[in-house]
PDB file of C-alpha atoms in Angstrom:
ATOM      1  CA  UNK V   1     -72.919  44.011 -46.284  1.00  0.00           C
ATOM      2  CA  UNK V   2     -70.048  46.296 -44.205  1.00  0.00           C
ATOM      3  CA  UNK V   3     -71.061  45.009 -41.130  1.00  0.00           C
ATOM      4  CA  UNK V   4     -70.462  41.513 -42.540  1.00  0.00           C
ATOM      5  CA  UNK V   5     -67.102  42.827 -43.574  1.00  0.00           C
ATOM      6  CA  UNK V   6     -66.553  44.318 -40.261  1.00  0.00           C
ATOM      7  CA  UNK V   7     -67.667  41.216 -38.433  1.00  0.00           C
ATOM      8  CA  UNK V   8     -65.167  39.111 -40.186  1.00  0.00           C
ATOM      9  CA  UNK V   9     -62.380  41.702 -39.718  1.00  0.00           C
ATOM     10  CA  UNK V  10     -62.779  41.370 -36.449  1.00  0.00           C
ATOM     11  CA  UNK V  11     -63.077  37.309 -36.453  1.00  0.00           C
ATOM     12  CA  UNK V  12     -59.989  37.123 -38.081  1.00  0.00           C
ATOM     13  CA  UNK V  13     -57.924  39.849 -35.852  1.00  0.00           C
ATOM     14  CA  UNK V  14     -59.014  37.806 -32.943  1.00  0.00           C
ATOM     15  CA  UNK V  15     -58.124  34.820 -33.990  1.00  0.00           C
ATOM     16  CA  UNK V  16     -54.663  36.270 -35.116  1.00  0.00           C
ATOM     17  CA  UNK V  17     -54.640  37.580 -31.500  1.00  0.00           C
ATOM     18  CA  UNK V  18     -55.402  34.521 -29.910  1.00  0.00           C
ATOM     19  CA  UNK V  19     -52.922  32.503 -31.957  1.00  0.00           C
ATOM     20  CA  UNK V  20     -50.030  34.790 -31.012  1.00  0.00           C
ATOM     21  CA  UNK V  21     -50.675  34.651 -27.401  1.00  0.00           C
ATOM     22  CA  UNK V  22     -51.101  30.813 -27.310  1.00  0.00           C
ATOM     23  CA  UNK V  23     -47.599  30.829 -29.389  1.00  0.00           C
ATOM     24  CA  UNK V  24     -46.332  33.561 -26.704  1.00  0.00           C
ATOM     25  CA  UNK V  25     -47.789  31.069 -23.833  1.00  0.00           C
ATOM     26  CA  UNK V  26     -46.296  27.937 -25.009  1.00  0.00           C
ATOM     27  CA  UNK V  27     -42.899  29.547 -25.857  1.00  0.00           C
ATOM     28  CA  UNK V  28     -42.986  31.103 -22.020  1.00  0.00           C
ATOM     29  CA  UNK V  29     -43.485  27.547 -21.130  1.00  0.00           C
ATOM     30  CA  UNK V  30     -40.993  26.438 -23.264  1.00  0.00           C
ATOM     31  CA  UNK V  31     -38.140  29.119 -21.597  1.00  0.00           C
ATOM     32  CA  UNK V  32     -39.426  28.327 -18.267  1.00  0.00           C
ATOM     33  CA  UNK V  33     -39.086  24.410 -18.708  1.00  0.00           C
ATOM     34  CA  UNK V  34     -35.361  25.037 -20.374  1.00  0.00           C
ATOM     35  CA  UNK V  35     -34.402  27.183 -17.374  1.00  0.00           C
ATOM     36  CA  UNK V  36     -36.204  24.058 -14.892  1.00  0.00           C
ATOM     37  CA  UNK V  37     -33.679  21.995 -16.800  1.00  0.00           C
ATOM     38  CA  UNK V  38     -30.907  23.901 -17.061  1.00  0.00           C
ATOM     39  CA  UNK V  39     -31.126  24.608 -13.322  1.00  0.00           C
ATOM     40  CA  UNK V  40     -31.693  20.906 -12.702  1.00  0.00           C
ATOM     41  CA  UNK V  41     -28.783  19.539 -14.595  1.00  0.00           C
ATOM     42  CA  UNK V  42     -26.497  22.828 -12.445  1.00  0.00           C
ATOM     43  CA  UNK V  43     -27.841  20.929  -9.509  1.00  0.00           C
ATOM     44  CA  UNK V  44     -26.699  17.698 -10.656  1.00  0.00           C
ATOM     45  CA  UNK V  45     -23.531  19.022 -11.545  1.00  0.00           C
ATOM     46  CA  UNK V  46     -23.045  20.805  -8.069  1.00  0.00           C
ATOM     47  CA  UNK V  47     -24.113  17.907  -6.062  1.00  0.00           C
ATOM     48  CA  UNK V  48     -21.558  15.508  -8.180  1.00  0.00           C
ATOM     49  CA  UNK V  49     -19.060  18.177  -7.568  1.00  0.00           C
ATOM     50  CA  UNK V  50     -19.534  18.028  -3.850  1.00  0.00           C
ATOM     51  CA  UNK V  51     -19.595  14.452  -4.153  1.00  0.00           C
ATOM     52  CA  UNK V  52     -16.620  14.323  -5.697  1.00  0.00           C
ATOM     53  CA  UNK V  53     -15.000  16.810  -3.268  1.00  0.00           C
ATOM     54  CA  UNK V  54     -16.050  14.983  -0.556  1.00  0.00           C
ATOM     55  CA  UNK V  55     -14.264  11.994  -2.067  1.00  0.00           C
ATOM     56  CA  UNK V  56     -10.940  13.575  -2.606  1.00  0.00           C
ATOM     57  CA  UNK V  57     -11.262  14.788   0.720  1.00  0.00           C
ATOM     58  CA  UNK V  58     -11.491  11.285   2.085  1.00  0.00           C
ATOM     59  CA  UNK V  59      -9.276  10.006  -0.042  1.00  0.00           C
ATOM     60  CA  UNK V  60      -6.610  12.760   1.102  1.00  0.00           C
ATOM     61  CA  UNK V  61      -7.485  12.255   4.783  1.00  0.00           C
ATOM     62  CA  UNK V  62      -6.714   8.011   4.431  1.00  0.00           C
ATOM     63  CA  UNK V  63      -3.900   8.754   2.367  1.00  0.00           C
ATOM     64  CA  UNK V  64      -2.183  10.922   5.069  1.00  0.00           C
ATOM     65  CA  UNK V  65      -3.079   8.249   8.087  1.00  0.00           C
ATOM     66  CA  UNK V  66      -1.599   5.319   6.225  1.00  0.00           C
ATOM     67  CA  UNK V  67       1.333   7.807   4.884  1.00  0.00           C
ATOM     68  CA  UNK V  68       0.269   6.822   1.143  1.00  0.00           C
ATOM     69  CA  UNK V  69       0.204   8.599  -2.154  1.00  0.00           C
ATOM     70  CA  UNK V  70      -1.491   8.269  -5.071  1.00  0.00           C
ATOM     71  CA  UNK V  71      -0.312   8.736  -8.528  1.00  0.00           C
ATOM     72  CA  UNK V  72      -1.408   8.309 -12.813  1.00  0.00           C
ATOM     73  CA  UNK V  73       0.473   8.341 -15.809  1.00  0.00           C
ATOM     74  CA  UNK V  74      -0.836   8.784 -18.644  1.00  0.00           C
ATOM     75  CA  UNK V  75       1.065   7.408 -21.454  1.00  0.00           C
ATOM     76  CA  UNK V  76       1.942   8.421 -23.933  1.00  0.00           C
ATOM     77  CA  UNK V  77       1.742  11.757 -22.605  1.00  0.00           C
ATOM     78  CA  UNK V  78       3.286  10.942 -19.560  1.00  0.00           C
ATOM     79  CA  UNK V  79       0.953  13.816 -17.844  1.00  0.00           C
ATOM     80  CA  UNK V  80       1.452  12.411 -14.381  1.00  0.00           C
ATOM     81  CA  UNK V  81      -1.476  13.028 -11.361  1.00  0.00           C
ATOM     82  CA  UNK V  82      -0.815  13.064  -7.538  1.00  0.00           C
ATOM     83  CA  UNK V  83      -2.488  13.459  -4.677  1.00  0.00           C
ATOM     84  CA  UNK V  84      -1.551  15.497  -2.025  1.00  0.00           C
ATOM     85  CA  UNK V  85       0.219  13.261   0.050  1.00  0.00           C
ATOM     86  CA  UNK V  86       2.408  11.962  -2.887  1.00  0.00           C
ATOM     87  CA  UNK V  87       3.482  16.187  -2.262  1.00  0.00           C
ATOM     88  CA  UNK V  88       4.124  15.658   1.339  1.00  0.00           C
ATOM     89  CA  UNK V  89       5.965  12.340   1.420  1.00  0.00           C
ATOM     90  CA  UNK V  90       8.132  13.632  -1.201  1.00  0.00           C
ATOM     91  CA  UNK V  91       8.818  17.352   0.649  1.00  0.00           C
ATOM     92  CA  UNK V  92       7.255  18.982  -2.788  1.00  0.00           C
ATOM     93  CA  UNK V  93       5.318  22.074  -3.036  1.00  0.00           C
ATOM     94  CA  UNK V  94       1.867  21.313  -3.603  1.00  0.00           C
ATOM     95  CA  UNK V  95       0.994  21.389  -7.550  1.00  0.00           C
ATOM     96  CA  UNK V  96       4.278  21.765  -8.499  1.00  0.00           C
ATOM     97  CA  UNK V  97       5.873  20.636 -12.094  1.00  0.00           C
ATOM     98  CA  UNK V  98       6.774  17.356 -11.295  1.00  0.00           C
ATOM     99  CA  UNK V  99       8.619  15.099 -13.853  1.00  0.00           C
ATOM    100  CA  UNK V 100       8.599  10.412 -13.640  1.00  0.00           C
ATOM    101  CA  UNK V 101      12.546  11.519 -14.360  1.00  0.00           C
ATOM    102  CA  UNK V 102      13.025  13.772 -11.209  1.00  0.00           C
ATOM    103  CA  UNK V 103      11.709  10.918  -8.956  1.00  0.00           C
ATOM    104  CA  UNK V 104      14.006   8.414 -10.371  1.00  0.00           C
ATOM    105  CA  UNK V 105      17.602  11.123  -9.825  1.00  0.00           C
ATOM    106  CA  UNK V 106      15.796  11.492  -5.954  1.00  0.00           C
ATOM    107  CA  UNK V 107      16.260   7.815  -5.526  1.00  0.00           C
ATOM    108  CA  UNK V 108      20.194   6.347  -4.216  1.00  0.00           C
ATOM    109  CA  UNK V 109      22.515   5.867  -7.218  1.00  0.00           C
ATOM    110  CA  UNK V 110      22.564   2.009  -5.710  1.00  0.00           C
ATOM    111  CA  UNK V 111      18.626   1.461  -6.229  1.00  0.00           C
ATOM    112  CA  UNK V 112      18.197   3.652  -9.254  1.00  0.00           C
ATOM    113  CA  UNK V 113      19.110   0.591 -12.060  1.00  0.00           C
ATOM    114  CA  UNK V 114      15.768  -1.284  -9.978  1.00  0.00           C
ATOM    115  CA  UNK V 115      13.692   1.397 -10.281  1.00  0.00           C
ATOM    116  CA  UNK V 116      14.129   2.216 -13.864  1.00  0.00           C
ATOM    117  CA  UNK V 117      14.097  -1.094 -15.284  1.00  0.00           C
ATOM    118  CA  UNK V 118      10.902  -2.002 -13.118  1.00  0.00           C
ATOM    119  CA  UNK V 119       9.604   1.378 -14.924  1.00  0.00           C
ATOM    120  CA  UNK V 120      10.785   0.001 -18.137  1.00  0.00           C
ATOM    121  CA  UNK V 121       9.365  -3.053 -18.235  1.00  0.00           C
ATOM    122  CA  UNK V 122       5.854  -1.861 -16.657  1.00  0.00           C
ATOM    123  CA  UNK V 123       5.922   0.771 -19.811  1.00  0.00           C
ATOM    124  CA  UNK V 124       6.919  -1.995 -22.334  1.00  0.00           C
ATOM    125  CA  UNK V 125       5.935  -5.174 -21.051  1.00  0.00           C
ATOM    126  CA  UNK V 126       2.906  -4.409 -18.765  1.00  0.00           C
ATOM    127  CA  UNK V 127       4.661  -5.752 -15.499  1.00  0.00           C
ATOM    128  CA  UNK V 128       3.200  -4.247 -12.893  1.00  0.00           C
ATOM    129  CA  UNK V 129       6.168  -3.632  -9.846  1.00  0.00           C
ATOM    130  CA  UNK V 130       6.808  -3.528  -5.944  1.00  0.00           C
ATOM    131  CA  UNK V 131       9.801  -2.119  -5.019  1.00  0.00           C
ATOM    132  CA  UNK V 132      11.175  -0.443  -1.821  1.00  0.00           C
ATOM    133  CA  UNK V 133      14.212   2.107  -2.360  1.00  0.00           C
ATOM    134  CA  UNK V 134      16.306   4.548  -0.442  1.00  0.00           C
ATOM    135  CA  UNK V 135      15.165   8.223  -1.567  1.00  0.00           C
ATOM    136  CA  UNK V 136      16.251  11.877  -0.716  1.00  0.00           C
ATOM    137  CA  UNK V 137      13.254  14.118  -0.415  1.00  0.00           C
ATOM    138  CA  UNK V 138      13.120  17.823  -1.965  1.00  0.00           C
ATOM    139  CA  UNK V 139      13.801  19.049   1.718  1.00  0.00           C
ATOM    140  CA  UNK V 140      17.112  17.038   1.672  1.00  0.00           C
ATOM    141  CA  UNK V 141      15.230  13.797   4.283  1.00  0.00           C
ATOM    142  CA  UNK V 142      16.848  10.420   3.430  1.00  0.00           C
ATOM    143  CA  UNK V 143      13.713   7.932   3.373  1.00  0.00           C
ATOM    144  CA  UNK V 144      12.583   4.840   2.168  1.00  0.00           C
ATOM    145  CA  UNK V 145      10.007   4.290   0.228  1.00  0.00           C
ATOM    146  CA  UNK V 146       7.881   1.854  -1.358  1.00  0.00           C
ATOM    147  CA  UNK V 147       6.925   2.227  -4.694  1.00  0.00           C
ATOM    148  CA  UNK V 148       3.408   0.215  -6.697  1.00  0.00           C
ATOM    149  CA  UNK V 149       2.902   0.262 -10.372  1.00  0.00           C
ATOM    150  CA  UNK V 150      -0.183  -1.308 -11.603  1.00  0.00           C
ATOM    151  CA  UNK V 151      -0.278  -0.919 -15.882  1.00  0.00           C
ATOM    152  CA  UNK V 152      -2.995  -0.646 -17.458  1.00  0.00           C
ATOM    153  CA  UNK V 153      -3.350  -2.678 -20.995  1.00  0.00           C
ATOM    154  CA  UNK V 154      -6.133  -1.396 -23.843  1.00  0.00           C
ATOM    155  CA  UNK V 155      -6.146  -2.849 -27.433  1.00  0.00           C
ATOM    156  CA  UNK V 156      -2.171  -4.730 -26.528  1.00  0.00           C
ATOM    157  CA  UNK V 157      -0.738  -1.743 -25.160  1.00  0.00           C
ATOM    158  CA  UNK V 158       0.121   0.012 -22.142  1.00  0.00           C
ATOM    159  CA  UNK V 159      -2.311   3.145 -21.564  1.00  0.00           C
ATOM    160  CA  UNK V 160      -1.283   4.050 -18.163  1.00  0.00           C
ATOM    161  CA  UNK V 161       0.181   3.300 -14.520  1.00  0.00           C
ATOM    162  CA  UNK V 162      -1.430   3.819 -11.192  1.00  0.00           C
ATOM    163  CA  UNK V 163       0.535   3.394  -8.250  1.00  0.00           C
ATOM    164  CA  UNK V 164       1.417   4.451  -4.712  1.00  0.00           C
ATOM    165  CA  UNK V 165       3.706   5.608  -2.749  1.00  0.00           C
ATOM    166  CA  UNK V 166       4.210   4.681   0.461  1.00  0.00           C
ATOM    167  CA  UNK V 167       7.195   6.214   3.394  1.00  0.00           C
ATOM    168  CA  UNK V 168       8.195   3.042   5.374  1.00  0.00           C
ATOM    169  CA  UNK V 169      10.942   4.812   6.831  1.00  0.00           C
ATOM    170  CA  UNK V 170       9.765   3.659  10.235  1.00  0.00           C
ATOM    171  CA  UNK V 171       9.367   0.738   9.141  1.00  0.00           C
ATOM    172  CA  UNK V 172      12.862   0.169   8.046  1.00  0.00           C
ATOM    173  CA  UNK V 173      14.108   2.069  11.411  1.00  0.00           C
ATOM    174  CA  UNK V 174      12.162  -0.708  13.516  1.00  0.00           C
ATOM    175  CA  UNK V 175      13.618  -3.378  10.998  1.00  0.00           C
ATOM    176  CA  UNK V 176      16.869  -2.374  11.838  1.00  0.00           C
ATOM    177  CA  UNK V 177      16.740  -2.039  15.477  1.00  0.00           C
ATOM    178  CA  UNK V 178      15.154  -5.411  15.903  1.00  0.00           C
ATOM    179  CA  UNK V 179      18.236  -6.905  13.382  1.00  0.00           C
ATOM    180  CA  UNK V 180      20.847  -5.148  15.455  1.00  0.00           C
ATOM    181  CA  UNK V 181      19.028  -6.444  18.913  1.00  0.00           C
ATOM    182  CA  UNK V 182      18.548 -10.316  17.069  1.00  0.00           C
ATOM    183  CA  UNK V 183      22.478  -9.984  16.275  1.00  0.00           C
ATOM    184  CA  UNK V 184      23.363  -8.714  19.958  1.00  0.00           C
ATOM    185  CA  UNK V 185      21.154 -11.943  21.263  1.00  0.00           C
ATOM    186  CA  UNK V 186      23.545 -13.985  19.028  1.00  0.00           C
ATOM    187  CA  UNK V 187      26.358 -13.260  20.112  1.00  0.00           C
ATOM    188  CA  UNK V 188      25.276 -13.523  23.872  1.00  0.00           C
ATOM    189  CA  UNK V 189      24.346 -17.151  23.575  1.00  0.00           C
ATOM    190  CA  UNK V 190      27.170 -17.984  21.267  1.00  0.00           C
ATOM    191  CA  UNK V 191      30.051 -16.360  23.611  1.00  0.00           C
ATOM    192  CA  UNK V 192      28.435 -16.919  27.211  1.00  0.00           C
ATOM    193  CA  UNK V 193      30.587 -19.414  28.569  1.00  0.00           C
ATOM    194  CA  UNK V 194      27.250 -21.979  29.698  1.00  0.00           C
ATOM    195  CA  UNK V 195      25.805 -24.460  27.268  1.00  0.00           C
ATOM    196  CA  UNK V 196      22.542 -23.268  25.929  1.00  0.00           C
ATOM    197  CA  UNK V 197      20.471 -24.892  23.521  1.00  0.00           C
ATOM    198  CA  UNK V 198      16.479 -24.848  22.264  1.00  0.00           C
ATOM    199  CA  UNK V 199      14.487 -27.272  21.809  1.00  0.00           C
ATOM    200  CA  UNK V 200      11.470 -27.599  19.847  1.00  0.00           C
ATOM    201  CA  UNK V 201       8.009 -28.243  21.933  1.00  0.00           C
ATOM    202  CA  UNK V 202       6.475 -30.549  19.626  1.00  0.00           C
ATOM    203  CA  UNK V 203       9.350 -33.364  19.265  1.00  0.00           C
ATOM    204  CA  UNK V 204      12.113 -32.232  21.522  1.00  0.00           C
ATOM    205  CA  UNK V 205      14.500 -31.693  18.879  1.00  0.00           C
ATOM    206  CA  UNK V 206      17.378 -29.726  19.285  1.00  0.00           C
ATOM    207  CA  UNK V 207      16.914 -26.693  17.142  1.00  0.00           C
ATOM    208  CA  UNK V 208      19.636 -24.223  18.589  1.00  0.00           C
ATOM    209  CA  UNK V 209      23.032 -24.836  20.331  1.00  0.00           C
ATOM    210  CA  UNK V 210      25.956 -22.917  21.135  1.00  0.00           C
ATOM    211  CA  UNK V 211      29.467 -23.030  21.285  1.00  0.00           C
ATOM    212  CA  UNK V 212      29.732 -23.923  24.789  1.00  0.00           C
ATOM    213  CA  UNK V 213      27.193 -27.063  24.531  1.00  0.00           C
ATOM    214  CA  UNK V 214      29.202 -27.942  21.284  1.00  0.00           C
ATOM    215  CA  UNK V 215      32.564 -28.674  23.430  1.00  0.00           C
ATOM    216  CA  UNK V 216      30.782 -30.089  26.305  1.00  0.00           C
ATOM    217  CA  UNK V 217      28.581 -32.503  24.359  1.00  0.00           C
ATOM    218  CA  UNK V 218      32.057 -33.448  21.874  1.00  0.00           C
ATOM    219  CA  UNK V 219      29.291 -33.008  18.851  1.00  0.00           C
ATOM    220  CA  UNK V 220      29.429 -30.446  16.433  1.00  0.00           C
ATOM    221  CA  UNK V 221      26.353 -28.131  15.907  1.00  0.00           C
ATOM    222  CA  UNK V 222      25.510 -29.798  12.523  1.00  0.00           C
ATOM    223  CA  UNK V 223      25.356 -33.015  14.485  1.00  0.00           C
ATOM    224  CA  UNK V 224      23.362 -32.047  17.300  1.00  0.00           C
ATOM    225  CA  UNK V 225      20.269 -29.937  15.548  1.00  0.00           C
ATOM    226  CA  UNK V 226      17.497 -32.042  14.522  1.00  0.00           C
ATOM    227  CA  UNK V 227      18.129 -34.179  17.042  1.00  0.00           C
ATOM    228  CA  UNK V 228      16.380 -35.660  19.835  1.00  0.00           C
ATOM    229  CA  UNK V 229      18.045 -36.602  23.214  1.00  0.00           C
ATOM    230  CA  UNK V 230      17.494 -40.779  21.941  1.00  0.00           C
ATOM    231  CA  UNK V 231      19.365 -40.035  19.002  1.00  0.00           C
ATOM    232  CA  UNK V 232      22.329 -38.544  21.269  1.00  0.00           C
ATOM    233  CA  UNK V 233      22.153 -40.153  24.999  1.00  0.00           C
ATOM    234  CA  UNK V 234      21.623 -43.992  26.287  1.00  0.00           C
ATOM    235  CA  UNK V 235      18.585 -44.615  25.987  1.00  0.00           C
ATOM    236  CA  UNK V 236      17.921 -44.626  30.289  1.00  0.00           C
ATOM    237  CA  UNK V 237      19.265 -41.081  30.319  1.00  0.00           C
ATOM    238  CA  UNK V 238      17.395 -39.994  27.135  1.00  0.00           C
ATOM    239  CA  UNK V 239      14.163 -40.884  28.941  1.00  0.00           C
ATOM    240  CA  UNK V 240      15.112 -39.435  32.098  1.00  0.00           C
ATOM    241  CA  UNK V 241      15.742 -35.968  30.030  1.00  0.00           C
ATOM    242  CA  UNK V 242      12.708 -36.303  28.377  1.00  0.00           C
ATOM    243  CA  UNK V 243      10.333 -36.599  30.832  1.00  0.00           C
ATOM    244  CA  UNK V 244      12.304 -33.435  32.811  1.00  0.00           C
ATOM    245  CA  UNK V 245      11.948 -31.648  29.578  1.00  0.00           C
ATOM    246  CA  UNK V 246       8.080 -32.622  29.677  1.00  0.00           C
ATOM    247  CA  UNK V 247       7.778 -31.327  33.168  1.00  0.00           C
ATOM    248  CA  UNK V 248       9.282 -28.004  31.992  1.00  0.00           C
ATOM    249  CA  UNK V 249       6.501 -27.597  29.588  1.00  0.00           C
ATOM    250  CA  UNK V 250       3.578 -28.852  31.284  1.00  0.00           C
ATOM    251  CA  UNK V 251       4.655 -25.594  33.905  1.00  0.00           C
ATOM    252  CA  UNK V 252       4.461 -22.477  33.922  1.00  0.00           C
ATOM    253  CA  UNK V 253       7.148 -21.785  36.315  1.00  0.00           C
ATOM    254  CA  UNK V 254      10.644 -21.954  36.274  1.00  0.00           C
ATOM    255  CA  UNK V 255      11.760 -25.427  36.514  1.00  0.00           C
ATOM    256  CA  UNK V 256      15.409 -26.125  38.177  1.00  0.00           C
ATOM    257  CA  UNK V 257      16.672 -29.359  37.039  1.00  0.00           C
ATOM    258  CA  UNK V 258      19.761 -30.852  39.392  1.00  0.00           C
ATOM    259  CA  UNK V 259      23.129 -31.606  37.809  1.00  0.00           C
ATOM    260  CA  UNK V 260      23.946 -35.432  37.046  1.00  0.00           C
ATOM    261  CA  UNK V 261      26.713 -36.335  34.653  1.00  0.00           C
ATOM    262  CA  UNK V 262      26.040 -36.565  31.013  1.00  0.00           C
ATOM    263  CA  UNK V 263      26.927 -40.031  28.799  1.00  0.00           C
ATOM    264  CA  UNK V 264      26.888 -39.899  25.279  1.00  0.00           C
ATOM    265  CA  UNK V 265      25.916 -42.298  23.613  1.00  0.00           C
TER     266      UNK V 265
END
């Protein structure tokens, strides 16, 4: 009868032993397939961070070719986001406290009204903007700069702008130079004491004339653009400029065409 007893003692302390260490086993497997997990989803995260790293890096690199920045407000928080070269267009330290109400005092007196109503209206209206504006940077540069709000609607109301900022200073300079070259031209062909006049390719019609041609021709420039030499000339001379005027263009050199005296018609 005892070793009965014993027998089953012992059945039951193994089988007490052999569930704990299949409960041991499975929770090792358990902690090992949370920590396979766990280090799985840290991969995922790392390689998302990288990705995204990688994309800000981009993004930075473009932004700084094309001399744009990027920027989000976030309304009605009005937490505003940059990129870097928002910073460097604008002379600002990198990460610094940056308020929508310090850009608009850095732009002239004379553009600020646009500015602030286009800001205005994007805010309260959803209009999205395009303006380009005289600005001072932090570092005291006079630029211009164009300026793109988009707004961003959710359940009838405006969430948030993204825009960007872009310095066409050089732009402008080139702008200006070719306006103060144009105006120069003008006044050449307007003052040189020689009619000269333009006339278009397609129907011969007069399309510039200067001061000069205006005396010699007894017509005043109103009169004489839009017009073709058979609206002007008899009709004998008409065709006889014509056909010079057809030479001209069916060259490529510089045509010399003798004098004869002019008849109006």
């Amino acid at each position: 009868m005892m070793h009965w007893v014993v027998q089953a003692m012992v059945f039951v302390v193994s089988a007490l032993v052999i569930v704990y260490l299949l409960r041991n086993h499975r929770n090792k497997i358990e902690v090992v397939s949370k920590l396979s997990s766990d280090l799985a989803r840290l991969k995922a995260q790392a390689e998302l961070a990288d990705t995204m790293r990688r994309s800000e890096e981009l993004l930075d690199q473009t932004g700084e070719l094309a001399n744009v920045g990027g920027w989000e407000l976030e309304l009605p928080s009005r937490v505003l986001r940059r990129t870097a070269q928002f910073y460097r267009i604008l002379d600002l330290v990198p990460e610094a406290a940056f308020r929508v109400e310090e850009a608009f005092n850095s732009i002239s007196a004379a553009a600020r009204p646009a500015i602030m109503t286009a800001f205005q209206q994007a805010v309260g209206k959803g209009t999205p903007f395009d303006l380009e504006l005289p600005l001072t940077t932090a570092k005291g540069r006079r630029i211009w700069l164009r300026a793109i709000g988009r707004p961003q609607v959710e359940d009838h109301r405006v969430v948030r702008i993204t825009g960007e900022l872009q310095d066409i200073t050089t732009r402008k300079q080139e702008e200006d130079a070719l306006r103060q070259a144009q105006q120069l031209l003008d006044s050449i062909v307007e003052h040189i004491p020689v009619m000269l006049f333009v006339k278009r390719a397609d129907d011969l019609r007069f399309e510039l004339f200067n001061r000069e041609g205006e005396a010699m021709l007894g017509y005043t420039r109103a009169e004489l653009l839009g017009k073709n030499d058979h609206d002007l000339f008899p009709a004998a001379q008409a065709d006889a400029f014509t056909a010079a005027d057809r030479e001209v263009l069916a060259s490529t050199d510089v045509t010399e065409i003798a004098q004869e005296p002019v008849r109006i018609a």
